Short mmCIF file of C-alpha atoms in Angstrom, two decimals:
data_model
loop_
_atom_site.label_atom_id
_atom_site.label_comp_id
_atom_site.label_asym_id
_atom_site.label_seq_id
_atom_site.Cartn_x
_atom_site.Cartn_y
_atom_site.Cartn_z
CA MET A 1 -29.32 6.43 123.96
CA ARG A 2 -28.50 8.19 127.22
CA GLY A 3 -30.72 10.95 128.46
CA ARG A 4 -30.21 13.03 131.68
CA THR A 5 -32.69 15.26 133.20
CA ALA A 6 -33.17 17.28 136.49
CA GLY A 7 -36.73 16.01 136.97
CA PRO A 8 -38.80 12.81 137.10
CA PRO A 9 -38.33 10.24 134.28
CA ILE A 10 -40.93 11.30 131.86
CA VAL A 11 -40.06 10.40 128.21
CA GLY A 12 -43.19 10.20 126.02
CA GLN A 13 -44.56 7.22 127.73
CA VAL A 14 -42.55 4.30 129.15
CA ARG A 15 -44.51 1.09 129.47
CA ALA A 16 -42.71 -1.38 131.65
CA GLY A 17 -43.17 -5.06 132.08
CA ARG A 18 -43.05 -8.08 129.85
CA HIS A 19 -45.93 -9.48 127.70
CA ASP A 20 -48.49 -11.59 129.46
CA VAL A 21 -48.49 -15.36 129.38
CA LYS A 22 -51.07 -15.49 126.65
CA GLY A 23 -48.56 -13.90 124.27
CA SER A 24 -50.30 -10.58 123.73
CA ASP A 25 -48.48 -8.02 121.74
CA GLU A 26 -49.93 -5.18 123.87
CA PRO A 27 -47.40 -4.02 126.57
CA SER A 28 -48.63 -3.84 130.10
CA ALA A 29 -49.48 -0.47 131.78
CA PRO A 30 -46.73 1.84 132.99
CA ALA A 31 -45.08 0.78 136.19
CA GLU A 32 -43.46 2.75 138.95
CA ILE A 33 -39.74 3.14 138.24
CA ALA A 34 -37.73 2.32 141.37
CA PRO A 35 -34.46 4.13 141.54
CA ARG A 36 -31.14 2.64 140.60
CA LEU A 37 -32.59 -0.45 138.96
CA LEU A 38 -32.71 -1.29 135.23
CA HIS A 39 -36.39 -1.52 134.14
CA TYR A 40 -37.36 -3.30 130.89
CA GLY A 41 -40.17 -1.76 128.77
CA HIS A 42 -40.98 0.20 125.60
CA ILE A 43 -40.97 3.89 124.50
CA VAL A 44 -44.39 4.57 123.22
CA GLU A 45 -45.72 7.48 121.15
CA PRO A 46 -48.53 8.87 123.34
CA ALA A 47 -50.68 10.00 120.47
CA THR A 48 -50.73 6.82 118.43
CA LYS A 49 -49.76 4.31 121.09
CA ALA A 50 -47.15 3.03 118.68
CA ILE A 51 -44.05 1.42 120.12
CA VAL A 52 -40.91 3.34 119.14
CA ASP A 53 -38.32 1.05 120.74
CA GLU A 54 -37.71 -1.63 123.27
CA VAL A 55 -35.58 -0.18 126.02
CA LEU A 56 -34.01 -0.39 129.47
CA VAL A 57 -34.56 2.66 131.67
CA VAL A 58 -32.83 3.54 134.92
CA HIS A 59 -33.59 6.50 137.24
CA MET A 60 -30.79 7.60 139.53
CA PRO A 61 -31.71 10.33 142.07
CA ALA A 62 -29.30 12.98 143.26
CA PRO A 63 -26.74 13.25 144.65
CA ARG A 64 -25.19 9.77 143.84
CA THR A 65 -24.90 10.44 140.14
CA TYR A 66 -22.36 11.59 137.59
CA THR A 67 -23.61 15.22 137.78
CA CYS A 68 -24.90 14.99 141.46
CA GLN A 69 -28.29 15.74 140.00
CA ASP A 70 -31.29 13.53 139.07
CA VAL A 71 -30.34 11.41 136.03
CA VAL A 72 -32.50 9.29 133.75
CA GLU A 73 -30.75 6.99 131.30
CA ILE A 74 -32.58 5.29 128.44
CA ASN A 75 -30.74 2.37 126.69
CA GLY A 76 -32.20 1.57 123.33
CA HIS A 77 -31.01 -0.61 120.51
CA GLY A 78 -28.88 2.15 118.96
CA GLY A 79 -30.44 2.53 115.51
CA PHE A 80 -30.29 6.04 114.18
CA VAL A 81 -34.07 6.40 113.42
CA ALA A 82 -35.16 4.87 116.71
CA LEU A 83 -32.76 7.08 118.72
CA GLN A 84 -33.83 10.16 116.74
CA ARG A 85 -37.44 9.44 117.57
CA ILE A 86 -36.72 8.90 121.26
CA GLN A 87 -34.79 12.16 121.38
CA ALA A 88 -37.65 14.03 119.66
CA LEU A 89 -40.14 12.74 122.25
CA CYS A 90 -37.73 13.90 125.08
CA LEU A 91 -37.52 17.37 123.51
CA ARG A 92 -41.20 17.52 123.07
CA HIS A 93 -41.77 16.84 126.69
CA GLY A 94 -39.56 19.52 128.04
CA ALA A 95 -35.99 18.28 127.69
CA ARG A 96 -33.29 20.10 125.82
CA LEU A 97 -30.11 19.17 124.01
CA ALA A 98 -27.02 19.32 126.16
CA GLU A 99 -24.23 21.81 125.56
CA PRO A 100 -20.77 20.42 124.82
CA GLY A 101 -19.21 19.20 128.01
CA GLU A 102 -22.44 20.10 130.06
CA PHE A 103 -22.68 16.97 132.10
CA THR A 104 -19.00 16.98 133.13
CA ALA A 105 -19.22 20.78 133.83
CA ARG A 106 -22.15 20.14 136.20
CA ALA A 107 -20.12 17.42 137.87
CA PHE A 108 -17.32 20.07 138.38
CA LEU A 109 -19.71 22.82 139.54
CA ASN A 110 -21.38 20.45 141.96
CA GLY A 111 -18.10 19.41 143.47
CA ARG A 112 -17.85 15.80 142.22
CA LEU A 113 -14.81 16.43 140.13
CA ASP A 114 -12.19 19.17 140.17
CA LEU A 115 -11.10 20.81 137.01
CA ALA A 116 -8.11 18.58 136.33
CA GLN A 117 -10.26 15.51 136.76
CA ALA A 118 -12.94 16.87 134.48
CA GLU A 119 -10.34 17.48 131.68
CA ALA A 120 -9.25 13.81 132.11
CA VAL A 121 -12.69 12.74 130.95
CA LEU A 122 -12.06 14.20 127.49
CA ASP A 123 -8.51 12.75 127.56
CA ILE A 124 -10.01 9.22 128.15
CA VAL A 125 -12.19 9.65 125.13
CA ARG A 126 -9.37 10.85 122.96
CA ALA A 127 -6.71 8.40 124.22
CA LYS A 128 -4.94 6.77 121.27
CA THR A 129 -2.63 4.24 123.19
CA GLU A 130 -2.80 2.26 126.38
CA THR A 131 -0.24 4.60 128.00
CA SER A 132 -2.28 7.68 127.28
CA LEU A 133 -5.38 6.02 128.50
CA GLN A 134 -3.58 5.10 131.74
CA ALA A 135 -2.40 8.74 132.20
CA ALA A 136 -5.90 9.95 131.70
CA VAL A 137 -7.45 7.47 134.02
CA GLY A 138 -4.82 8.35 136.63
CA GLN A 139 -5.74 11.97 136.28
CA LEU A 140 -9.41 11.16 136.68
CA SER A 141 -8.75 9.26 139.88
CA GLY A 142 -6.99 12.32 141.25
CA ARG A 143 -3.25 11.48 141.11
CA LEU A 144 -2.30 15.04 139.79
CA SER A 145 -4.95 16.75 141.85
CA ASP A 146 -3.82 15.21 145.10
CA ARG A 147 -0.14 16.22 144.45
CA VAL A 148 -1.14 19.69 143.45
CA ARG A 149 -3.40 20.21 146.45
CA SER A 150 -0.66 18.93 148.78
CA ILE A 151 1.89 21.43 147.35
CA ARG A 152 -0.72 24.20 147.41
CA ALA A 153 -1.64 23.50 150.97
CA ALA A 154 1.96 23.87 152.06
CA LEU A 155 2.32 27.17 150.20
CA VAL A 156 -1.02 28.42 151.76
CA ASN A 157 0.35 27.67 155.18
CA ALA A 158 3.54 29.69 154.45
CA LEU A 159 1.43 32.48 152.97
CA ALA A 160 -0.85 32.53 155.92
CA TYR A 161 2.14 33.04 158.20
CA LEU A 162 3.46 36.00 156.02
CA GLU A 163 0.06 37.69 155.95
CA ALA A 164 -0.42 37.25 159.72
CA SER A 165 2.99 38.87 160.20
CA LEU A 166 1.78 41.87 158.09
CA GLU A 167 -1.67 42.08 159.55
CA PHE A 168 -0.70 41.75 163.20
CA ALA A 169 2.76 43.36 163.04
CA GLU A 170 2.43 44.80 166.60
CA ASP A 171 1.45 41.37 168.12
CA GLU A 172 3.89 38.74 168.94
CA ILE A 173 3.51 36.29 166.07
CA PRO A 174 5.57 33.03 166.81
CA GLU A 175 8.45 32.99 164.36
CA GLN A 176 8.20 30.36 161.69
CA ASN A 177 10.93 29.36 159.24
CA ILE A 178 9.06 28.86 155.88
CA GLY A 179 12.38 28.06 154.07
CA PRO A 180 11.98 24.24 154.21
CA GLU A 181 8.43 24.45 152.94
CA LEU A 182 9.47 26.59 149.96
CA GLU A 183 12.35 24.25 149.23
CA GLN A 184 10.08 21.15 149.34
CA ALA A 185 7.60 22.84 147.03
CA ILE A 186 10.36 23.68 144.63
CA ALA A 187 11.49 19.97 144.60
CA ASP A 188 7.90 18.76 144.10
CA LEU A 189 7.04 21.17 141.34
CA SER A 190 10.33 20.45 139.56
CA HIS A 191 9.58 16.76 139.68
CA LEU A 192 6.23 17.23 138.16
CA LEU A 193 7.65 19.43 135.42
CA SER A 194 10.44 17.04 134.66
CA GLU A 195 7.90 14.54 133.24
CA ALA A 196 5.60 17.09 131.57
CA GLU A 197 7.32 16.87 128.16
CA ARG A 198 6.97 13.14 128.06
CA GLY A 199 3.39 13.41 129.27
CA LEU A 200 2.50 15.77 126.49
CA ILE A 201 3.99 13.37 124.04
CA TYR A 202 1.84 10.47 125.29
CA ARG A 203 -1.29 12.64 125.23
CA GLN A 204 -0.90 14.62 121.96
CA GLY A 205 1.14 12.21 119.95
CA VAL A 206 3.97 13.21 117.58
CA ARG A 207 3.28 14.24 113.93
CA THR A 208 5.89 12.50 111.77
CA ALA A 209 6.14 13.29 108.07
CA ILE A 210 7.49 10.68 105.68
CA ILE A 211 9.22 12.67 102.93
CA GLY A 212 11.50 12.09 99.92
CA ARG A 213 11.58 12.25 96.22
CA PRO A 214 9.22 10.15 94.20
CA ASN A 215 9.46 6.36 94.17
CA VAL A 216 11.82 6.01 97.13
CA GLY A 217 9.24 3.81 98.88
CA LYS A 218 7.52 6.28 101.25
CA SER A 219 4.04 4.67 100.95
CA SER A 220 5.63 1.20 101.36
CA LEU A 221 7.27 2.45 104.50
CA LEU A 222 3.91 3.67 105.83
CA ASN A 223 2.36 0.27 105.13
CA LEU A 224 5.28 -1.50 106.75
CA LEU A 225 5.05 0.49 109.93
CA LEU A 226 1.27 0.12 110.13
CA ARG A 227 1.53 -3.56 109.20
CA THR A 228 -1.30 -3.12 106.72
CA SER A 229 -1.83 -2.02 103.09
CA ARG A 230 -3.09 1.46 103.82
CA ALA A 231 -1.43 3.36 101.02
CA ILE A 232 -1.50 2.54 97.33
CA VAL A 233 2.00 1.30 96.09
CA THR A 234 3.12 1.03 92.56
CA ASP A 235 6.29 1.20 90.56
CA ILE A 236 5.09 4.31 88.86
CA PRO A 237 6.69 7.47 90.36
CA GLY A 238 4.30 10.06 91.72
CA THR A 239 1.54 7.58 92.78
CA THR A 240 0.83 9.60 95.95
CA ARG A 241 -0.78 12.79 95.13
CA ASP A 242 -2.06 13.84 98.54
CA THR A 243 -1.12 13.41 102.15
CA LEU A 244 -2.37 10.37 104.04
CA GLU A 245 -2.48 10.21 107.90
CA GLU A 246 -2.60 7.23 110.21
CA THR A 247 -1.74 6.76 113.90
CA LEU A 248 0.77 4.20 114.95
CA ASN A 249 1.33 3.05 118.58
CA LEU A 250 4.93 2.83 119.30
CA ASP A 251 5.75 1.85 122.99
CA GLY A 252 2.63 3.75 124.10
CA ILE A 253 3.50 6.88 122.03
CA PRO A 254 0.82 7.87 119.42
CA VAL A 255 2.84 8.55 116.33
CA VAL A 256 0.84 10.31 113.61
CA LEU A 257 2.35 9.19 110.41
CA VAL A 258 1.88 11.49 107.34
CA ASP A 259 2.59 9.89 104.00
CA THR A 260 3.45 12.72 101.52
CA ALA A 261 3.66 13.14 97.85
CA GLY A 262 7.19 12.93 96.37
CA ILE A 263 8.89 16.24 96.28
CA THR A 264 10.40 17.31 93.00
CA VAL A 265 11.97 20.55 91.98
CA LYS A 266 9.94 21.05 88.85
CA THR A 267 6.82 19.56 87.46
CA ALA A 268 4.27 20.60 84.87
CA ASP A 269 1.38 18.60 86.41
CA PRO A 270 -0.82 21.01 88.42
CA ILE A 271 -2.12 18.19 90.60
CA GLU A 272 1.37 17.03 91.40
CA ARG A 273 2.44 20.65 92.24
CA LEU A 274 -0.48 20.86 94.65
CA GLY A 275 0.58 17.52 96.22
CA ILE A 276 4.19 18.81 96.62
CA GLU A 277 3.00 21.89 98.31
CA ARG A 278 0.89 19.89 100.69
CA SER A 279 4.02 17.75 101.40
CA ARG A 280 5.87 20.90 102.40
CA VAL A 281 3.07 22.01 104.69
CA ALA A 282 2.98 18.53 106.29
CA LEU A 283 6.73 18.71 106.90
CA ASP A 284 6.34 22.21 108.44
CA GLN A 285 3.70 20.99 110.80
CA ALA A 286 5.56 17.81 111.81
CA ALA A 287 7.67 17.29 114.81
CA LEU A 288 9.76 14.57 113.27
CA ALA A 289 10.79 13.84 109.70
CA LEU A 290 11.48 10.47 108.16
CA LEU A 291 13.50 11.16 105.03
CA GLY A 292 13.31 8.28 102.60
CA VAL A 293 16.28 7.58 100.35
CA ASP A 294 16.65 4.82 97.71
CA ALA A 295 19.73 2.82 98.98
CA SER A 296 20.05 1.11 95.68
CA GLN A 297 20.93 4.41 93.84
CA PRO A 298 23.51 7.19 94.33
CA LEU A 299 22.27 10.15 96.27
CA LEU A 300 20.91 12.78 93.96
CA SER A 301 20.77 16.61 94.29
CA ALA A 302 17.02 16.21 94.91
CA ASP A 303 17.80 14.13 98.09
CA HIS A 304 20.05 16.99 99.39
CA ALA A 305 17.42 19.59 98.55
CA ILE A 306 14.73 17.78 100.44
CA ALA A 307 17.10 17.23 103.37
CA ALA A 308 17.68 21.00 103.43
CA LEU A 309 13.91 21.49 103.87
CA VAL A 310 14.09 19.50 107.13
CA GLY A 311 16.20 22.18 108.73
CA ASP A 312 16.80 21.84 112.38
CA LYS A 313 13.77 19.53 112.90
CA PRO A 314 14.61 16.10 114.34
CA GLY A 315 14.89 13.52 111.60
CA ILE A 316 15.85 10.00 110.62
CA VAL A 317 17.25 8.96 107.20
CA VAL A 318 15.50 5.81 106.14
CA LEU A 319 17.65 3.97 103.58
CA ASN A 320 15.08 1.97 101.77
CA LYS A 321 15.38 -0.86 99.22
CA ILE A 322 18.36 -2.51 100.70
CA ASP A 323 16.97 -5.80 99.32
CA LEU A 324 18.17 -4.54 95.91
CA LEU A 325 21.79 -4.06 96.94
CA ASP A 326 22.87 -7.54 96.34
CA GLU A 327 21.88 -7.01 92.66
CA ARG A 328 23.28 -3.45 92.19
CA SER A 329 25.80 -2.69 94.80
CA SER A 330 29.36 -2.00 93.98
CA PRO A 331 32.55 -1.61 96.10
CA GLU A 332 31.91 2.09 96.61
CA GLN A 333 28.17 1.56 96.93
CA ASP A 334 27.55 -1.02 99.63
CA ARG A 335 25.49 -1.17 102.73
CA ALA A 336 28.15 0.03 105.12
CA GLY A 337 28.63 3.06 102.98
CA TYR A 338 24.95 3.88 102.97
CA ALA A 339 24.64 3.14 106.67
CA GLN A 340 27.14 6.06 107.28
CA CYS A 341 25.13 8.36 105.09
CA SER A 342 25.44 12.01 106.32
CA ILE A 343 22.66 13.61 104.30
CA LEU A 344 21.25 14.80 107.73
CA GLU A 345 22.75 15.17 111.13
CA ALA A 346 20.55 12.25 112.07
CA PRO A 347 20.51 8.45 112.44
CA CYS A 348 20.70 6.62 109.08
CA LEU A 349 18.98 3.27 109.13
CA PRO A 350 18.97 0.68 106.36
CA ILE A 351 15.62 -0.97 105.74
CA SER A 352 13.65 -2.94 103.24
CA ALA A 353 10.04 -1.99 103.09
CA LEU A 354 9.60 -5.12 100.97
CA THR A 355 10.99 -7.73 103.34
CA GLY A 356 10.71 -5.85 106.67
CA GLU A 357 14.43 -6.04 107.37
CA GLY A 358 15.48 -3.25 109.76
CA LEU A 359 11.99 -2.41 110.89
CA GLY A 360 12.63 -3.20 114.55
CA LYS A 361 15.69 -0.81 114.60
CA LEU A 362 13.80 1.95 112.81
CA GLU A 363 10.89 1.78 115.41
CA LYS A 364 13.38 1.91 118.21
CA ALA A 365 15.17 4.85 116.66
CA ILE A 366 11.76 6.67 116.30
CA VAL A 367 11.00 6.25 119.96
CA GLU A 368 14.49 7.34 121.06
CA THR A 369 14.33 10.40 118.81
CA ILE A 370 10.91 11.43 120.11
CA LEU A 371 11.84 10.89 123.71
CA SER A 372 15.22 12.50 123.22
CA GLY A 373 17.01 10.19 125.55
CA GLN A 374 14.34 10.30 128.33
CA VAL A 375 13.84 7.08 130.20
CA THR A 376 10.43 5.55 129.60
CA ALA A 377 9.00 5.06 133.06
CA GLY A 378 6.74 2.11 133.86
CA GLU A 379 4.10 4.32 135.31
CA ALA A 380 2.08 6.76 133.05
CA PRO A 381 3.23 10.36 133.44
CA MET A 382 1.18 12.57 135.80
CA VAL A 383 1.38 15.83 133.84
CA THR A 384 -0.06 15.52 130.21
CA SER A 385 -1.74 18.96 129.63
CA PRO A 386 -0.14 22.05 128.21
CA ARG A 387 -2.35 24.07 130.49
CA HIS A 388 -1.15 22.23 133.56
CA LYS A 389 2.42 22.45 132.48
CA GLU A 390 2.16 26.17 132.15
CA ALA A 391 0.45 26.63 135.57
CA LEU A 392 3.07 24.46 137.24
CA SER A 393 5.88 26.46 135.52
CA GLN A 394 4.38 29.77 136.76
CA ALA A 395 4.11 28.43 140.27
CA LEU A 396 7.65 27.20 140.25
CA ASP A 397 8.97 30.52 139.12
CA SER A 398 6.94 32.37 141.78
CA VAL A 399 8.22 30.03 144.55
CA ASN A 400 11.76 30.33 143.36
CA THR A 401 11.49 34.10 143.50
CA ALA A 402 9.96 34.00 146.98
CA HIS A 403 12.77 31.55 148.17
CA ARG A 404 15.49 33.89 146.80
CA GLY A 405 13.81 36.79 148.36
CA LEU A 406 13.68 35.05 151.76
CA GLN A 407 17.41 34.32 151.57
CA ASP A 408 18.06 37.93 150.67
CA GLY A 409 16.01 39.29 153.50
CA GLN A 410 13.27 40.82 151.23
CA LEU A 411 10.32 42.51 152.73
CA VAL A 412 7.50 40.22 153.93
CA ASP A 413 4.87 41.89 151.64
CA MET A 414 7.01 41.12 148.56
CA LEU A 415 7.35 37.50 149.65
CA ALA A 416 3.59 37.28 150.17
CA ILE A 417 2.91 38.56 146.61
CA ASP A 418 5.07 35.92 145.11
CA LEU A 419 3.55 33.06 147.23
CA ALA A 420 0.05 34.31 146.42
CA ALA A 421 0.86 34.02 142.70
CA ALA A 422 2.11 30.51 143.15
CA VAL A 423 -1.04 29.56 145.10
CA ASN A 424 -3.23 31.03 142.48
CA ALA A 425 -1.41 29.25 139.59
CA LEU A 426 -1.83 25.86 141.31
CA GLY A 427 -5.46 26.68 142.08
CA GLU A 428 -6.05 27.09 138.30
CA ILE A 429 -5.15 23.42 137.75
CA THR A 430 -7.71 22.15 140.12
CA GLY A 431 -10.29 24.89 139.49
CA GLN A 432 -10.02 26.53 142.93
CA THR A 433 -8.94 29.88 141.40
CA ALA A 434 -10.00 29.24 137.71
CA SER A 435 -11.76 32.13 136.01
CA GLU A 436 -15.26 31.65 134.47
CA ASP A 437 -13.81 32.25 131.06
CA LEU A 438 -11.22 29.52 131.50
CA VAL A 439 -13.85 27.06 132.77
CA GLU A 440 -16.10 27.79 129.69
CA THR A 441 -13.23 27.49 127.26
CA ILE A 442 -12.14 24.02 128.72
CA PHE A 443 -15.77 22.60 128.59
CA GLY A 444 -16.33 24.13 125.18
CA THR A 445 -13.89 21.70 123.77
CA PHE A 446 -15.86 18.61 125.01
CA CYS A 447 -18.21 16.72 122.64
CA VAL A 448 -21.93 16.76 123.24
CA GLY A 449 -23.01 14.12 125.65
CA LYS A 450 -20.00 14.49 127.98
#
């Protein structure tokens, strides 16, 4: 259990020290808790003197703490009942439960972290792959903040010159060409935005719906991709009645696979109808569709009807059960023919969910489709937040407008308005110009204890 307070370390009663050499079960008297050292002892119920738990306690005085305030941490064994009793003692002696994100919010308000770094704390907790973790750790260390502050400082310098020209129009202000500064800012902002889409993919993941008519091997495909028996698989059509979600790590991309019930045109089973409706919803919410087709059978009208539901969404046709082709294939129904399947304007990949044949090519196709041809960089992307992307986009638009205005000989006050808007947008990323409502919204998404 971790507790943080703004005052001295008083939690019920902490008795520090080991048992005496005679083996007495009675703990020694409370000891002075020196700062920044772990102290062994017991949490004791003051009224009954009963030991609640054996703990390690550390007191860390401000300002060298996570929140820049006094902090007390109690490390117990972790059992639910013991931690609940320790928490109750803390509350009884004047502590209160933290609000969501309160500790990180205090770190931000006390200047230890800027807003982008604070957001990275939650990204670290939620990271689903090594790449998304690296991106979050990089943001926490200030990679994005340093770049944003550098760009913003250059724009502030240009803005200061424009405002001085307005304020002291009658004085001789040394002429300054701000064109190069604006051009450099445009280049830097464009570079950050160029990797934003990839960054969002690594941070948020990609919902991928596995769809198809009953018994084409959708659940078997899910199990193959996950390399575990997650979904129930039988030869009986319609085994899957509800959606099933699991996250797969493909080259650092969190791919949220959604196994769906087989879609049929008509069914009298109310439960099956509900499952089909949920399959349609899952497809609507997905960013990518894997359309399962039975390669050992001719394409049916149902396959074309399901393909039509995909619409313009990126998709891959998975030609499953190629292990059966040796038994059932004919001259007009062979692997080459199915590999050229045109049921969707999308890649068509033969695979056997039974033997695993074709799995590597399918995984590669999924990554290529998700990244849309973007090169996977060795370093984790710097921009991973929709909020940061929007702020960078607003800043770039404003700087572009100011740059065009400068070239066209626009009035200085109009240029200053555009540059001020860019400076404000960049300040929202680090928190320098963020509104109170925005800050509350961001930290409101944190879990309690962060």
